[in-house]
Structure formats: C-alpha cells, structure tokens
Coordinates of C-alpha atoms and ligand atoms in Angstrom, one line a residue:
M1186 CA 0.0 0.0 0.0
N1187 CA 1.2 3.5 -0.9
L1188 CA 1.3 5.6 2.3
L1189 CA 0.5 8.8 0.4
T1190 CA -2.8 7.5 -0.8
E1191 CA -6.2 8.6 0.6
K1192 CA -8.2 6.2 2.7
L1193 CA -10.7 4.4 0.4
A1194 CA -14.4 4.6 1.1
V1195 CA -14.5 0.8 1.1
H1196 CA -12.1 0.9 4.1
G1197 CA -14.2 3.6 5.9
G1198 CA -12.8 6.7 4.3
P1199 CA -14.8 9.5 2.8
A1200 CA -16.5 8.6 -0.6
V1201 CA -15.9 10.7 -3.8
R1202 CA -19.7 10.9 -4.2
S1203 CA -22.4 10.6 -1.5
K1204 CA -25.1 9.6 -4.0
T1205 CA -24.2 6.7 -6.4
L1206 CA -23.9 7.6 -10.1
P1207 CA -25.5 4.7 -12.1
Y1208 CA -23.7 3.2 -15.1
G1209 CA -26.7 4.0 -17.3
H1210 CA -29.9 6.0 -17.1
Q1211 CA -32.7 7.1 -19.5
T1212 CA -33.3 10.8 -20.5
I1213 CA -37.0 11.7 -20.5
G1214 CA -38.1 15.3 -21.3
A1215 CA -41.4 17.2 -21.6
P1216 CA -41.9 16.3 -25.3
D1217 CA -41.5 12.6 -24.5
V1218 CA -44.2 12.9 -21.8
E1219 CA -46.5 14.8 -24.1
A1220 CA -46.2 12.3 -26.9
V1221 CA -47.3 9.5 -24.5
V1222 CA -50.2 11.5 -23.1
E1223 CA -51.4 12.2 -26.6
V1224 CA -51.7 8.5 -27.3
L1225 CA -53.5 7.9 -24.0
R1226 CA -56.2 10.3 -25.2
S1227 CA -56.5 8.6 -28.6
S1228 CA -58.4 5.5 -29.8
W1229 CA -55.5 3.2 -30.4
L1230 CA -53.4 2.0 -27.4
T1231 CA -51.9 -0.9 -29.3
T1232 CA -51.6 -1.9 -33.0
G1233 CA -52.4 1.7 -33.9
P1234 CA -50.8 4.4 -36.0
A1235 CA -48.0 5.3 -33.5
V1236 CA -46.6 1.8 -34.1
D1237 CA -46.4 2.3 -37.9
Q1238 CA -45.0 5.7 -37.4
F1239 CA -42.2 4.5 -35.1
E1240 CA -41.4 1.7 -37.5
R1241 CA -41.1 4.2 -40.4
D1242 CA -39.0 6.6 -38.4
F1243 CA -36.7 3.9 -37.3
A1244 CA -36.4 2.3 -40.8
T1245 CA -35.3 5.8 -42.1
T1246 CA -32.7 6.2 -39.3
I1247 CA -31.2 2.8 -39.9
G1248 CA -31.5 2.8 -43.7
A1249 CA -33.5 -0.4 -43.7
E1250 CA -36.5 -1.2 -45.9
H1251 CA -38.4 -2.9 -43.1
A1252 CA -38.6 -2.3 -39.4
I1253 CA -40.8 -4.4 -37.1
A1254 CA -41.4 -3.1 -33.6
V1255 CA -41.8 -5.7 -30.8
S1256 CA -42.0 -5.8 -27.0
S1257 CA -38.3 -6.1 -26.1
G1258 CA -34.9 -6.6 -27.6
T1259 CA -35.1 -10.2 -26.5
A1260 CA -38.4 -10.6 -28.4
A1261 CA -36.6 -9.0 -31.4
L1262 CA -33.8 -11.6 -31.2
H1263 CA -36.3 -14.5 -30.9
T1264 CA -38.3 -13.1 -33.8
A1265 CA -35.2 -12.7 -36.0
C1266 CA -34.1 -16.3 -35.3
H1267 CA -37.6 -17.4 -36.4
A1268 CA -37.6 -15.2 -39.5
L1269 CA -34.2 -16.8 -40.5
R1270 CA -35.8 -20.2 -40.1
I1271 CA -33.3 -21.4 -37.5
G1272 CA -34.7 -24.6 -36.1
K1273 CA -34.0 -27.8 -34.3
G1274 CA -30.3 -28.8 -34.2
D1275 CA -29.2 -25.8 -36.2
E1276 CA -25.9 -24.2 -35.0
V1277 CA -25.6 -20.4 -34.6
I1278 CA -22.3 -18.8 -33.8
V1279 CA -22.6 -16.3 -31.0
P1280 CA -19.8 -14.3 -29.2
A1281 CA -18.9 -15.6 -25.8
I1282 CA -19.1 -12.0 -24.4
T1283 CA -22.6 -10.7 -24.8
F1284 CA -25.9 -10.4 -22.9
I1285 CA -27.3 -13.9 -22.5
A1286 CA -30.4 -13.0 -24.6
S1287 CA -28.2 -13.1 -27.8
S1288 CA -27.6 -16.8 -27.2
N1289 CA -30.9 -17.7 -25.4
S1290 CA -32.8 -16.7 -28.5
V1291 CA -31.1 -19.4 -30.5
I1292 CA -32.2 -21.9 -27.9
Y1293 CA -35.8 -20.6 -28.0
V1294 CA -36.1 -21.8 -31.6
G1295 CA -34.4 -25.2 -30.9
G1296 CA -31.0 -24.2 -32.2
V1297 CA -27.6 -24.7 -30.5
P1298 CA -25.4 -21.7 -29.7
V1299 CA -21.8 -22.2 -30.6
F1300 CA -19.5 -19.7 -28.9
A1301 CA -16.8 -17.8 -30.7
D1302 CA -14.1 -15.9 -28.9
V1303 CA -13.8 -12.2 -29.0
E1304 CA -10.9 -10.0 -30.2
A1305 CA -8.7 -9.1 -27.2
D1306 CA -8.6 -5.4 -27.9
T1307 CA -12.3 -4.6 -28.9
L1308 CA -14.2 -7.6 -27.3
T1309 CA -16.2 -7.9 -30.5
I1310 CA -16.5 -11.4 -32.1
S1311 CA -13.3 -12.7 -33.6
P1312 CA -13.7 -13.4 -37.3
S1313 CA -10.9 -16.0 -37.3
D1314 CA -12.6 -17.9 -34.4
V1315 CA -16.0 -17.7 -36.3
E1316 CA -14.2 -19.3 -39.2
A1317 CA -12.8 -22.0 -36.9
K1318 CA -16.2 -22.8 -35.4
I1319 CA -18.3 -23.0 -38.5
T1320 CA -19.6 -26.5 -39.5
D1321 CA -22.1 -27.7 -42.1
R1322 CA -24.8 -27.2 -39.5
T1323 CA -24.1 -23.5 -39.0
K1324 CA -27.2 -21.5 -40.0
A1325 CA -26.2 -17.9 -39.0
I1326 CA -23.6 -15.7 -37.3
V1327 CA -24.7 -13.4 -34.5
A1328 CA -22.6 -10.2 -34.5
V1329 CA -22.8 -8.2 -31.3
D1330 CA -21.5 -4.6 -31.6
F1331 CA -20.1 -4.8 -28.1
A1332 CA -20.3 -1.5 -26.1
G1333 CA -21.3 0.3 -29.3
L1334 CA -18.4 -0.5 -31.6
P1335 CA -19.4 -2.2 -34.9
C1336 CA -17.9 -5.7 -35.4
N1337 CA -15.4 -6.3 -38.1
Y1338 CA -18.2 -6.7 -40.7
A1339 CA -15.9 -6.8 -43.7
A1340 CA -14.3 -10.0 -42.4
L1341 CA -17.5 -11.5 -41.2
R1342 CA -19.2 -10.8 -44.5
A1343 CA -16.5 -12.6 -46.4
I1344 CA -16.9 -15.7 -44.1
A1345 CA -20.7 -15.6 -44.3
D1346 CA -21.0 -15.0 -48.0
A1347 CA -18.6 -17.9 -48.8
R1348 CA -21.0 -20.2 -47.0
G1349 CA -24.3 -18.5 -47.9
I1350 CA -25.3 -17.9 -44.3
P1351 CA -26.8 -14.7 -42.9
I1352 CA -25.3 -12.3 -40.3
L1353 CA -27.7 -11.4 -37.6
S1354 CA -26.5 -8.2 -35.9
D1355 CA -27.4 -7.8 -32.2
A1356 CA -27.2 -4.0 -32.4
C1357 CA -28.6 -3.5 -28.9
H1358 CA -25.5 -1.5 -28.0
S1359 CA -24.9 0.3 -31.3
L1360 CA -27.9 2.4 -32.3
G1361 CA -26.2 5.3 -34.1
A1362 CA -22.9 3.6 -34.8
T1363 CA -21.6 3.9 -38.3
V1364 CA -19.0 2.3 -40.6
G1365 CA -17.7 4.5 -43.4
G1366 CA -20.5 6.9 -42.5
A1367 CA -23.3 4.3 -43.1
P1368 CA -25.4 2.9 -40.2
A1369 CA -23.6 -0.2 -38.9
A1370 CA -26.8 -2.3 -39.1
T1371 CA -26.9 -2.0 -42.9
L1372 CA -23.8 -4.3 -43.0
A1373 CA -25.8 -7.2 -41.5
D1374 CA -28.7 -9.1 -43.2
I1375 CA -31.0 -8.6 -40.3
S1376 CA -30.4 -6.5 -37.2
V1377 CA -32.1 -6.1 -33.8
F1378 CA -32.3 -3.3 -31.3
S1379 CA -33.4 -2.9 -27.7
F1380 CA -35.2 0.1 -26.1
H1381 CA -34.6 -0.8 -22.5
P1382 CA -34.0 2.3 -20.3
V1383 CA -30.2 2.0 -20.3
K1384 CA -30.0 1.8 -24.1
H1385 CA -29.6 4.7 -26.5
I1386 CA -33.3 5.4 -26.8
T1387 CA -36.1 4.0 -24.6
T1388 CA -39.7 2.8 -24.8
G1389 CA -39.6 1.4 -21.2
E1390 CA -39.3 -2.1 -22.7
G1391 CA -39.2 -2.5 -26.5
G1392 CA -37.3 -3.8 -29.5
M1393 CA -37.0 -3.6 -33.3
I1394 CA -36.0 -5.9 -36.1
C1395 CA -34.7 -4.3 -39.3
T1396 CA -34.0 -6.0 -42.6
N1397 CA -34.2 -5.5 -46.4
Q1398 CA -35.6 -9.0 -47.0
S1399 CA -39.4 -8.8 -47.4
E1400 CA -39.9 -12.5 -46.7
W1401 CA -38.1 -12.2 -43.3
A1402 CA -40.1 -9.0 -42.5
T1403 CA -43.4 -10.8 -43.2
R1404 CA -42.4 -13.7 -41.0
A1405 CA -41.4 -11.3 -38.3
R1406 CA -44.7 -9.4 -38.4
R1407 CA -46.7 -12.6 -38.2
F1408 CA -44.5 -14.0 -35.4
R1409 CA -45.1 -11.0 -33.1
N1410 CA -48.9 -11.4 -33.5
H1411 CA -49.5 -15.1 -32.7
G1412 CA -48.7 -16.3 -36.2
I1413 CA -51.8 -14.5 -37.5
A1414 CA -51.6 -13.1 -41.1
T1415 CA -53.4 -9.9 -40.4
D1416 CA -53.6 -7.5 -37.4
H1417 CA -56.6 -6.0 -35.6
R1418 CA -56.4 -2.7 -37.4
Q1419 CA -56.2 -4.2 -40.9
R1420 CA -59.3 -6.2 -40.1
S1421 CA -61.1 -3.2 -38.7
M1422 CA -60.3 -1.2 -41.8
T1423 CA -61.5 -3.9 -44.2
R1424 CA -64.5 -4.7 -42.0
T1425 CA -63.7 -8.4 -41.7
F1426 CA -63.7 -10.6 -38.7
H1427 CA -62.0 -13.6 -40.2
Y1428 CA -58.4 -14.3 -39.6
E1429 CA -56.0 -17.2 -40.1
M1430 CA -53.3 -18.3 -37.8
V1431 CA -50.8 -19.9 -40.2
E1432 CA -47.9 -20.7 -37.8
L1433 CA -47.2 -20.7 -34.1
G1434 CA -46.3 -17.1 -33.0
Y1435 CA -46.3 -15.1 -29.8
N1436 CA -47.8 -11.9 -28.5
Y1437 CA -44.7 -9.8 -28.9
R1438 CA -46.6 -6.6 -29.8
I1439 CA -45.5 -3.2 -28.4
T1440 CA -48.1 -0.5 -27.5
D1441 CA -48.7 2.8 -29.2
L1442 CA -47.8 4.5 -25.9
Q1443 CA -44.3 3.0 -26.1
C1444 CA -44.0 3.7 -29.8
A1445 CA -44.9 7.4 -29.4
L1446 CA -42.2 7.6 -26.8
G1447 CA -39.9 5.8 -29.2
S1448 CA -40.4 8.3 -32.1
S1449 CA -39.9 11.2 -29.7
Q1450 CA -36.7 9.6 -28.3
L1451 CA -35.4 8.9 -31.8
R1452 CA -35.6 12.6 -32.7
Q1453 CA -33.2 13.2 -29.8
L1454 CA -30.8 10.4 -30.8
P1455 CA -28.2 12.8 -32.4
T1456 CA -28.0 14.8 -29.1
F1457 CA -27.9 11.6 -27.0
L1458 CA -25.0 10.3 -29.1
E1459 CA -23.1 13.5 -29.0
K1460 CA -23.3 13.5 -25.2
R1461 CA -22.2 9.9 -24.9
R1462 CA -19.3 10.5 -27.3
R1463 CA -18.2 13.6 -25.3
I1464 CA -18.0 11.6 -22.1
A1465 CA -16.1 8.8 -23.8
A1466 CA -13.6 11.3 -25.3
Y1467 CA -13.0 12.7 -21.8
Y1468 CA -12.4 9.3 -20.3
D1469 CA -10.1 8.4 -23.2
E1470 CA -8.1 11.5 -22.6
Q1471 CA -7.9 10.9 -18.8
I1472 CA -6.8 7.3 -18.9
Q1473 CA -4.8 7.0 -22.1
N1474 CA -1.4 7.5 -20.5
R1475 CA -2.0 5.1 -17.6
A1476 CA -0.3 1.8 -17.5
D1477 CA -2.8 0.2 -15.1
V1478 CA -6.0 0.7 -17.1
Q1479 CA -7.0 1.0 -20.8
P1480 CA -10.0 1.7 -22.9
L1481 CA -11.1 -0.8 -25.5
A1482 CA -9.6 -0.3 -28.9
R1483 CA -11.2 1.7 -31.7
R1484 CA -11.8 0.4 -35.2
R1485 CA -10.6 2.4 -38.2
G1486 CA -13.6 3.9 -40.1
A1487 CA -16.1 3.0 -37.4
A1488 CA -17.9 5.5 -35.2
N1489 CA -18.7 4.0 -31.8
A1490 CA -22.1 4.7 -30.3
Y1491 CA -20.9 4.1 -26.7
H1492 CA -23.7 2.3 -25.1
L1493 CA -21.0 1.3 -22.6
Y1494 CA -17.6 2.6 -21.8
V1495 CA -15.6 -0.5 -20.9
V1496 CA -12.1 -0.4 -19.4
K1497 CA -9.6 -3.2 -19.0
F1498 CA -7.2 -3.3 -16.0
Q1499 CA -3.6 -4.5 -16.2
L1500 CA -4.0 -6.6 -13.1
E1501 CA -0.2 -7.4 -13.1
R1502 CA 0.3 -3.8 -12.0
L1503 CA -2.3 -3.8 -9.2
R1504 CA -2.6 -5.5 -5.8
A1505 CA -6.3 -6.1 -6.4
D1506 CA -8.5 -8.2 -8.6
R1507 CA -11.5 -7.0 -10.6
N1508 CA -13.9 -7.7 -7.7
D1509 CA -11.8 -5.6 -5.3
L1510 CA -11.9 -2.7 -7.9
F1511 CA -15.6 -3.1 -8.4
A1512 CA -16.3 -3.0 -4.6
A1513 CA -13.9 0.0 -4.1
L1514 CA -15.4 2.0 -6.9
N1515 CA -19.0 1.3 -5.8
A1516 CA -18.1 2.4 -2.3
E1517 CA -16.8 5.7 -3.8
G1518 CA -20.3 6.2 -5.3
I1519 CA -19.4 5.1 -8.8
G1520 CA -21.9 2.6 -10.1
V1521 CA -19.5 0.5 -12.2
N1522 CA -20.8 -2.7 -13.7
V1523 CA -19.5 -5.8 -15.5
H1524 CA -20.4 -6.6 -19.1
Y1525 CA -20.3 -9.6 -19.4
Q1526 CA -19.4 -13.0 -18.0
P1527 CA -18.8 -15.5 -20.8
V1528 CA -22.3 -16.9 -21.5
Y1529 CA -21.3 -20.6 -21.4
Q1530 CA -20.1 -20.1 -17.8
H1531 CA -23.7 -19.7 -16.5
P1532 CA -25.1 -22.7 -14.7
Y1533 CA -27.9 -23.2 -17.2
Y1534 CA -25.4 -23.5 -20.1
R1535 CA -23.1 -25.8 -18.1
Q1536 CA -26.1 -28.0 -17.4
H1537 CA -27.5 -28.2 -20.9
F1538 CA -24.4 -27.7 -23.1
G1539 CA -21.7 -29.1 -20.9
D1540 CA -18.5 -27.6 -19.5
Q1541 CA -17.0 -25.4 -22.2
S1542 CA -14.2 -23.9 -20.1
G1543 CA -11.3 -22.8 -22.2
C1544 CA -13.3 -22.6 -25.5
C1545 CA -12.9 -18.8 -25.6
P1546 CA -9.7 -17.9 -23.8
E1547 CA -9.7 -14.2 -24.6
A1548 CA -13.3 -13.8 -23.4
E1549 CA -12.4 -15.6 -20.1
R1550 CA -9.3 -13.4 -19.7
A1551 CA -11.2 -10.2 -20.4
Y1552 CA -14.0 -11.1 -18.0
E1553 CA -11.5 -11.1 -15.1
R1554 CA -10.3 -7.6 -15.9
I1555 CA -13.1 -5.4 -17.2
L1556 CA -15.5 -2.9 -15.7
S1557 CA -18.0 -0.6 -17.3
L1558 CA -17.8 3.1 -16.2
P1559 CA -21.0 5.2 -16.0
I1560 CA -22.0 6.7 -19.4
F1561 CA -25.4 8.2 -20.3
P1562 CA -26.5 11.5 -21.9
E1563 CA -27.7 13.2 -18.7
M1564 CA -24.4 12.8 -17.0
S1565 CA -22.6 16.1 -16.4
M1566 CA -18.9 16.7 -17.0
G1567 CA -18.7 17.1 -13.2
D1568 CA -20.1 13.5 -12.9
A1569 CA -17.5 12.3 -15.4
E1570 CA -14.8 14.1 -13.3
D1571 CA -16.0 12.2 -10.2
V1572 CA -15.6 8.9 -12.1
I1573 CA -12.0 9.7 -13.0
A1574 CA -11.2 11.0 -9.5
A1575 CA -12.5 7.8 -8.0
L1576 CA -10.7 5.7 -10.5
R1577 CA -7.4 7.5 -9.8
K1578 CA -7.9 7.2 -6.0
V1579 CA -8.6 3.5 -6.2
L1580 CA -5.8 2.7 -8.7
D1581 CA -3.3 4.8 -6.7
Y1582 CA -4.2 2.9 -3.6
Y1583 CA -3.8 -0.5 -5.2
G1584 CA -1.0 0.5 -7.5
G1585 CA 2.7 0.9 -7.4
V1586 CA 3.4 -2.7 -8.3
Ligands
PLP2232 C1 -30.2 -5.1 -23.9 C2 -29.7 -6.3 -24.7 C3 -30.5 -7.3 -25.2 C4 -31.9 -7.5 -24.7 O1 -32.7 -6.5 -24.8 P1 -34.0 -6.4 -23.9 O2 -34.8 -5.2 -24.5 O3 -33.6 -6.1 -22.5 O4 -34.8 -7.6 -24.0 C5 -29.9 -8.2 -26.1 N1 -28.7 -8.2 -26.4 C6 -27.8 -7.2 -26.0 C7 -26.4 -7.2 -26.4 C8 -28.3 -6.2 -25.1 O5 -27.5 -5.3 -24.6

C-alpha cells in the first residue's frame, strides 16, 4: 500500500460521491411525456398508427426497408431467429461475451449456440474464431456490436458469403454507430435493437427488427402477432372478422404509448449520441497514459455509439482483482458494472451444453479484468470528473506494483 494515498471509502474513508452515479440512465423530457399522453387520449393504445410511425421513423434512421417493432430486444432476437428459419439442431455462432439474450434466442427456436471468442482489444466477435467454429450445421452468425463498436463486418461478410449464411446483428449496443459513414446495421442481413432504459433510446421495454428482406419481414410481423396473417387494425379497416393463424407465434406486440415515446426519443438520438461521445472522449483522454487501465480499442472507419464505456485493467500492476476494484469504486459512489461474464459459464449453459471452459480464452481473460464506467446523456462533466477522481484514487491505492 502506498502511504501517500487517501483512505478508500470501502475501508471507511470519505467517498468521492455521496449519491451513487448509475452506469446508465434514461433521458425523458417534456416532449416525451406529451407524446405518450397524446396517445393515451387517442383511440389506439396498441396496433395503432403510432406503431407504424415509429417503424417508419426507425427504418429511415437505420436505412432499412423494413422495421418491425416488438415488446423487447429479446423478443426481437427471438423473432429474428424465427424469421431466419433457425430450427432444431441448427448451429448459430454467438460471441462468448454478450448479454445472455443473444444466445438464449437461438435456444428458444431449438438451435444450438456455438461460442466464438472475442478480439482481445475490442471484445467484438473474432472473425478467425468464427471461421474455426463454422460447421455444415451453421445457419447464422450473431454479431454483437459490443459496447457500441461495430464488429469487423468486412471480415464477417467474407466468411458468411462464402457459405451463404446470414449475419444477424445484435445491435442493442450500437444504435447510431456507423461504418464509413453508413449505419452499422446496414452491414448485416438482419439487425435487432433494444429500447430498455439503459440503451440509446427507450420505450420502457421494446425492441426492433430491421431487414431489407421482405420475406423475413413478413415472417417477423406474423410471429409477433400469434402467427396471424393480419392484425386487428387491418381487419377493422377492411370490415372483416375472419383471420387465419398460419404458424405458431407469440404476443410480442408493443403498445402505441411506447412507440410514441420511441419516435420522440429517436428525434433526440443525435444529441444523445453526441453527449455519450463527449463523455467517452473525456475518459479516453484521462486514462490514455495510464499503464494500469486502458479503454477498449477503436476500429478504423467505425464510429462507436458508446452504449458502454468498458475499461480493461492491467492486473499485473495492481494489488487487487476486478472484484476488489468493483467494490472499491462502488463504495466511492461510482456505479460501475461488469459486461459480461462469458455466456457458457452460466449454470444453465453448463447444465445443458456441458462444461465449455477454455473454449474462448480471450473472453475468459477479459471477464477477469473489465469494468463498465458510467456513461449516459444526462451525466454532467462534473459527474465524469468524479468517475475519474474515484478511479485514480482506487488505482493509486492498489497500484505501485
Ligand atoms: C439489452 C440487450 C438485449 C436484450 O434487450 P431487452 O430489451 O432487455 O430484452 C440483447 N442483447 C444485448 C447485447 C443487449 O445489450
């Protein structure tokens, strides 16, 4: 221990912040509230015009021909797996470091998730490991734009095209991310988004599927409505009662209240992104010269949407492990988090898919040394300064190795 360091809050010293700064938080303004109230006073609370409007607004933002709104990002992933006709015994390649829903969705349709390792510097899926894990049973590749950085789509595209398999982009972290100026989602065959409150825009709960393939879009629309070919408003407009359920679907519909909020939030996306990027640039600048902690790498030509700001610790230089750092920063009032434990380490996966320890060494190594720092549009620069002050305080205490 360095004798010149301050006493950490975790050891009973004074905390940098008295009120904890969360790692993510929604931004809701008066126009958002008004948009929702307007729908509450209208005739359509669900399957109404606000749903169509949000889908059109979103399709324009993403540059996709079709956008289908559903009740969550997880529902969007499940729906996309169904649209792609992934079924019993089909293998789908998923990165080891992602939110469990990316992989659970493959299981929902009877498929088998096969885990690919991540690149050590970006924590996005490793194209060379995707190549190594492809078999004749591989039906799709799930690309997760981890933390907001687009995957290496050029390399993934070459692998996918050579085998005629689609790329499903789990873009839940990367709304607003671009590659060569174009929305990152346009580089995949089908992409999915989440509108959970910590994401770039929120509808409370909500999700979206985007694609240019009409057949997949039709399958997605049916799947979110019990597998029925028409929706309530279409029947009401054509004055018919008869409907046909042509396949087994779910009720994955999203309400007009949520979609009105979604359209209102989407208009603010450029501002939200700018604020996230400003905080990320400040963190980059503050930690770039430290030997004990580093930001994730950038990718040339890609603009990160910064859903998360993930740092990696050089544990060799510290007398602490990631759990100690997590506890110490939380005690200082900094709501750091961990994104994510390799999916196959969860008890359910061990039980149903066996012990896969060692299958993705970079993911396992990264998990032991990462933390996500707070980043969200309403954070002030003062808040960001507190994060850096706490990080310095904690690293100085455990440092000097
Ligand atoms: C948030 C998230 C999801 C799931 O979205 P929900 O809307 O919470 O269901 C899926 N994948 C990733 C990578 C996410 O971050």
